[in-house]
Short mmCIF file of C-alpha atoms in Angstrom, two decimals:
data_model
loop_
_atom_site.label_atom_id
_atom_site.label_comp_id
_atom_site.label_asym_id
_atom_site.label_seq_id
_atom_site.Cartn_x
_atom_site.Cartn_y
_atom_site.Cartn_z
CA MET A 1160 -15.09 37.31 8.81
CA LEU A 1161 -16.78 37.79 12.07
CA GLU A 1162 -15.76 39.17 15.49
CA PHE A 1163 -16.99 38.91 18.88
CA PRO A 1164 -17.44 41.60 21.79
CA ASN A 1165 -14.42 41.96 23.76
CA GLU A 1166 -11.87 39.55 22.63
CA SER A 1167 -8.14 39.75 21.95
CA GLU A 1168 -5.79 40.39 19.07
CA GLU A 1169 -4.41 36.86 20.36
CA TYR A 1170 -7.55 34.81 21.06
CA ARG A 1171 -8.64 36.33 17.11
CA LYS A 1172 -5.49 34.86 15.09
CA ALA A 1173 -5.75 31.80 17.12
CA ARG A 1174 -9.29 31.23 15.77
CA ASN A 1175 -9.02 32.64 12.13
CA GLU A 1176 -6.25 29.74 12.29
CA LEU A 1177 -8.95 27.30 13.74
CA LEU A 1178 -11.23 28.76 10.80
CA LYS A 1179 -8.82 27.80 8.22
CA ALA A 1180 -8.55 24.22 9.97
CA GLU A 1181 -12.71 23.68 9.69
CA THR A 1182 -12.99 24.45 6.54
CA ARG A 1183 -10.41 22.48 5.28
CA LEU A 1184 -11.90 19.82 7.39
CA ARG A 1185 -15.49 20.97 5.74
CA ALA A 1186 -13.95 19.68 2.21
CA GLU A 1187 -11.93 16.84 3.11
CA ILE A 1188 -15.43 15.88 4.84
CA GLU A 1189 -17.40 16.12 1.26
CA LYS A 1190 -14.31 14.97 -0.55
CA VAL A 1191 -14.87 11.13 1.46
CA ALA A 1192 -18.23 11.45 1.18
CA LYS A 1193 -17.90 11.83 -2.62
CA LEU A 1194 -16.00 8.64 -3.30
CA ARG A 1195 -18.04 6.44 -0.45
CA ARG A 1196 -20.60 7.94 -2.53
CA ASP A 1197 -19.04 6.63 -5.95
CA LEU A 1198 -18.23 3.23 -5.04
CA PRO A 1199 -18.80 0.38 -6.88
CA THR A 1200 -21.89 -2.06 -5.58
CA GLY A 1201 -20.02 -4.58 -3.28
CA GLY A 1202 -20.78 -8.24 -2.96
CA LEU A 1203 -23.94 -10.19 -3.75
CA VAL A 1204 -26.02 -11.00 -0.54
CA ASN A 1205 -26.57 -14.39 -1.49
CA GLU A 1206 -29.05 -15.38 1.20
CA ASP A 1207 -32.13 -13.28 2.27
CA TYR A 1208 -31.45 -13.68 5.58
CA VAL A 1209 -35.27 -13.56 7.85
CA PHE A 1210 -35.18 -11.40 11.33
CA GLU A 1211 -37.82 -10.97 13.57
CA ARG A 1212 -39.30 -8.27 14.92
CA LEU A 1213 -42.91 -7.76 16.65
CA ASP A 1214 -46.57 -5.53 15.25
CA ASP A 1215 -48.27 -3.80 16.03
CA ALA A 1216 -50.51 -5.62 17.71
CA GLY A 1217 -47.31 -7.82 19.92
CA ASP A 1218 -47.26 -10.86 17.49
CA THR A 1219 -43.60 -12.33 15.79
CA GLU A 1220 -43.73 -11.36 12.38
CA ARG A 1221 -40.80 -12.65 10.25
CA VAL A 1222 -38.97 -10.04 7.77
CA ARG A 1223 -36.71 -10.70 5.07
CA LEU A 1224 -33.55 -8.50 5.03
CA SER A 1225 -34.99 -7.60 1.03
CA GLU A 1226 -38.48 -6.61 2.44
CA MET A 1227 -36.72 -4.31 4.75
CA PHE A 1228 -36.51 -1.89 1.83
CA GLU A 1229 -39.36 0.54 1.01
CA ASP A 1230 -40.64 1.41 -3.10
CA GLY A 1231 -38.78 3.65 -3.96
CA LYS A 1232 -35.69 4.21 -1.32
CA GLN A 1233 -32.47 2.09 -2.53
CA SER A 1234 -30.35 2.43 0.66
CA LEU A 1235 -30.53 0.81 3.69
CA LEU A 1236 -28.17 1.10 6.72
CA VAL A 1237 -27.86 -2.19 8.81
CA TYR A 1238 -26.45 -1.07 12.18
CA ASN A 1239 -25.22 -4.16 14.57
CA TYR A 1240 -26.98 -3.00 17.56
CA MET A 1241 -24.69 -4.27 20.86
CA PHE A 1242 -27.21 -7.11 22.40
CA GLY A 1243 -26.48 -10.65 22.68
CA PRO A 1244 -28.67 -13.14 24.02
CA GLU A 1245 -25.08 -13.86 27.09
CA MET A 1246 -24.78 -10.10 27.79
CA PRO A 1247 -26.57 -8.72 30.55
CA SER A 1248 -27.77 -5.72 29.68
CA SER A 1249 -27.86 -3.18 26.89
CA CYS A 1250 -24.34 -1.77 25.36
CA PRO A 1251 -24.33 1.32 27.15
CA LEU A 1252 -22.45 2.99 24.11
CA CYS A 1253 -25.17 1.47 21.79
CA THR A 1254 -27.94 2.59 23.55
CA ALA A 1255 -26.91 6.32 23.44
CA PHE A 1256 -26.08 5.56 20.10
CA LEU A 1257 -29.86 5.21 19.48
CA ASP A 1258 -30.90 7.51 21.66
CA SER A 1259 -30.23 10.15 19.26
CA ILE A 1260 -31.21 7.71 16.13
CA SER A 1261 -34.83 7.96 17.95
CA GLY A 1262 -35.46 11.31 17.93
CA HIS A 1263 -34.34 11.73 13.74
CA ILE A 1264 -36.10 8.62 12.57
CA ASP A 1265 -38.96 10.38 10.89
CA HIS A 1266 -36.50 12.53 9.06
CA ILE A 1267 -33.76 9.48 8.51
CA ARG A 1268 -36.86 7.58 6.31
CA GLN A 1269 -37.31 10.07 4.14
CA ARG A 1270 -34.37 9.36 2.08
CA MET A 1271 -33.19 6.62 2.64
CA ASN A 1272 -34.18 2.40 5.08
CA LEU A 1273 -33.04 1.74 8.87
CA ALA A 1274 -32.85 -1.30 10.10
CA ILE A 1275 -31.65 -1.57 13.99
CA VAL A 1276 -31.10 -5.59 14.48
CA ALA A 1277 -29.57 -7.33 17.70
CA ARG A 1278 -29.25 -10.40 18.36
CA SER A 1279 -30.82 -11.19 21.73
CA PRO A 1280 -34.67 -12.32 21.37
CA ILE A 1281 -36.97 -10.06 20.38
CA THR A 1282 -39.14 -9.66 23.52
CA ARG A 1283 -35.75 -8.83 24.97
CA ILE A 1284 -35.06 -6.16 23.03
CA MET A 1285 -38.41 -4.59 22.45
CA GLU A 1286 -38.91 -4.65 26.93
CA PHE A 1287 -35.40 -2.81 26.81
CA ALA A 1288 -36.50 -0.42 23.43
CA ARG A 1289 -39.55 0.72 25.88
CA THR A 1290 -37.43 1.90 28.62
CA ARG A 1291 -36.41 4.25 26.39
CA ASN A 1292 -39.15 4.99 24.48
CA TRP A 1293 -37.22 3.48 20.95
CA GLY A 1294 -41.14 3.46 20.15
CA ALA A 1295 -40.29 4.87 16.29
CA LEU A 1296 -36.89 2.72 15.77
CA PRO A 1297 -36.98 -0.01 13.50
CA LEU A 1298 -36.22 -2.56 15.91
CA TYR A 1299 -34.63 -6.49 14.34
CA SER A 1300 -34.13 -9.75 15.91
CA SER A 1301 -30.95 -11.16 14.44
CA ALA A 1302 -31.40 -14.79 16.50
CA GLY A 1303 -31.89 -17.42 14.14
CA ASN A 1304 -30.13 -15.52 11.23
CA SER A 1305 -25.95 -15.53 9.89
CA TYR A 1306 -26.38 -11.77 9.59
CA ASN A 1307 -23.98 -10.88 12.52
CA ARG A 1308 -21.44 -13.33 11.92
CA ASP A 1309 -21.71 -12.53 7.89
CA TYR A 1310 -21.26 -8.92 7.92
CA LYS A 1311 -18.98 -8.45 10.92
CA GLY A 1312 -21.55 -8.04 13.39
CA GLU A 1313 -20.22 -10.62 15.58
CA ASP A 1314 -16.92 -12.29 15.80
CA GLU A 1315 -15.62 -16.15 16.39
CA ASN A 1316 -16.10 -16.03 19.95
CA GLY A 1317 -19.80 -14.48 19.59
CA GLY A 1318 -18.46 -11.20 21.28
CA GLN A 1319 -20.74 -8.35 19.17
CA TRP A 1320 -19.43 -5.59 17.29
CA PRO A 1321 -21.42 -2.13 16.59
CA MET A 1322 -21.41 -2.64 13.15
CA ALA A 1323 -22.91 -0.45 10.43
CA ASN A 1324 -23.49 -1.84 7.00
CA VAL A 1325 -25.40 0.30 4.13
CA PHE A 1326 -27.17 -2.71 1.34
CA VAL A 1327 -28.85 -1.50 -2.13
CA LYS A 1328 -31.17 -3.22 -3.95
CA GLU A 1329 -31.41 -2.96 -6.73
CA GLY A 1330 -33.86 -5.05 -8.91
CA ALA A 1331 -34.88 -7.97 -7.10
CA GLN A 1332 -31.36 -7.91 -6.21
CA VAL A 1333 -29.60 -7.12 -2.85
CA ARG A 1334 -25.66 -6.07 -2.64
CA HIS A 1335 -23.60 -4.31 0.27
CA PHE A 1336 -22.07 -1.18 -0.51
CA TRP A 1337 -20.28 0.17 2.73
CA GLY A 1338 -19.51 -0.81 5.83
CA SER A 1339 -18.03 0.83 8.83
CA GLU A 1340 -14.49 -1.07 8.45
CA MET A 1341 -12.96 1.53 10.67
CA VAL A 1342 -14.07 -0.27 13.94
CA ALA A 1343 -11.10 -2.86 12.96
CA ALA A 1344 -8.79 0.12 11.39
CA GLU A 1345 -5.74 1.11 13.31
CA LEU A 1346 -6.73 3.16 16.12
CA MET A 1347 -5.21 7.25 16.11
CA GLY A 1348 -3.76 6.94 19.90
CA ASP A 1349 -7.06 6.28 22.00
CA ALA A 1350 -8.92 3.71 22.48
CA ASP A 1351 -11.95 4.47 20.03
CA PRO A 1352 -12.21 3.81 16.18
CA ARG A 1353 -14.77 6.56 15.90
CA HIS A 1354 -16.09 4.66 13.25
CA VAL A 1355 -20.05 5.82 13.38
CA ASP A 1356 -19.11 9.38 14.71
CA LEU A 1357 -20.15 11.36 11.75
CA ILE A 1358 -23.83 10.00 12.80
CA TRP A 1359 -23.71 9.88 16.02
CA PRO A 1360 -24.13 13.95 17.92
CA LEU A 1361 -22.85 13.02 21.54
CA TRP A 1362 -19.47 13.42 20.34
CA ASN A 1363 -19.41 16.38 18.05
CA PHE A 1364 -21.28 18.50 20.74
CA PHE A 1365 -18.54 17.87 23.15
CA ASP A 1366 -15.72 18.29 20.48
CA LEU A 1367 -17.21 21.80 20.61
CA THR A 1368 -16.31 22.54 24.02
CA PRO A 1369 -13.28 23.42 25.90
CA GLU A 1370 -13.09 20.18 27.47
CA GLY A 1371 -13.68 17.70 24.67
CA ARG A 1372 -14.45 14.02 25.05
CA GLY A 1373 -12.31 14.14 28.09
CA GLU A 1374 -10.83 10.74 29.71
CA GLY A 1375 -12.70 7.40 30.18
CA TRP A 1376 -15.64 8.41 29.78
CA TYR A 1377 -18.53 6.65 28.58
CA PRO A 1378 -22.44 7.06 28.19
CA SER A 1379 -24.32 4.79 31.08
CA LEU A 1380 -27.26 3.40 30.90
CA HIS A 1381 -29.04 5.70 33.89
CA TYR A 1382 -27.80 8.55 35.39
#
């Protein structure tokens, strides 16, 4: 059991109780992760969606969903980035999330595939990406297909949703495996679904402080 200089008995008692809760949470997180890993594969993806990206020369290139899987990597996470053609600018929360993912991309790619898709034209996506130094992120436009609508990244009115989906490739077939369905689940009293918190470091930093996440604070595009 750790102890630190000049702490009171009251502090140590409370901290020990918190430690018990933290270790229970650690076990629960792993329990949930195993339940997720043990899911049977979901529905077959009937359409090999065609996305657009820019190649190294800046030319538009068409890429199918099945082509986003590198050899030896079965899983692909597709994140719906809220940057639709009718939106005046990029979603600040998605932007902050992708800022953090950008720094981890080389590590992520060692074990899995990743794609970031948005509804805007690819030239608009990449123009904004350059302002954030997202050169390493695998960014795609879904403007020419129904992927967003089919996999819950867009509502019936064209509103964009920050959905994350995992797909697995089995031979020539691609199947859905997991989606961040907590985005649409009942909230726990606040206004945020926290559906991708486990892969978003920002909020976990704040949770370690007395101030916590605060009330009403959200990331901005500029400070």
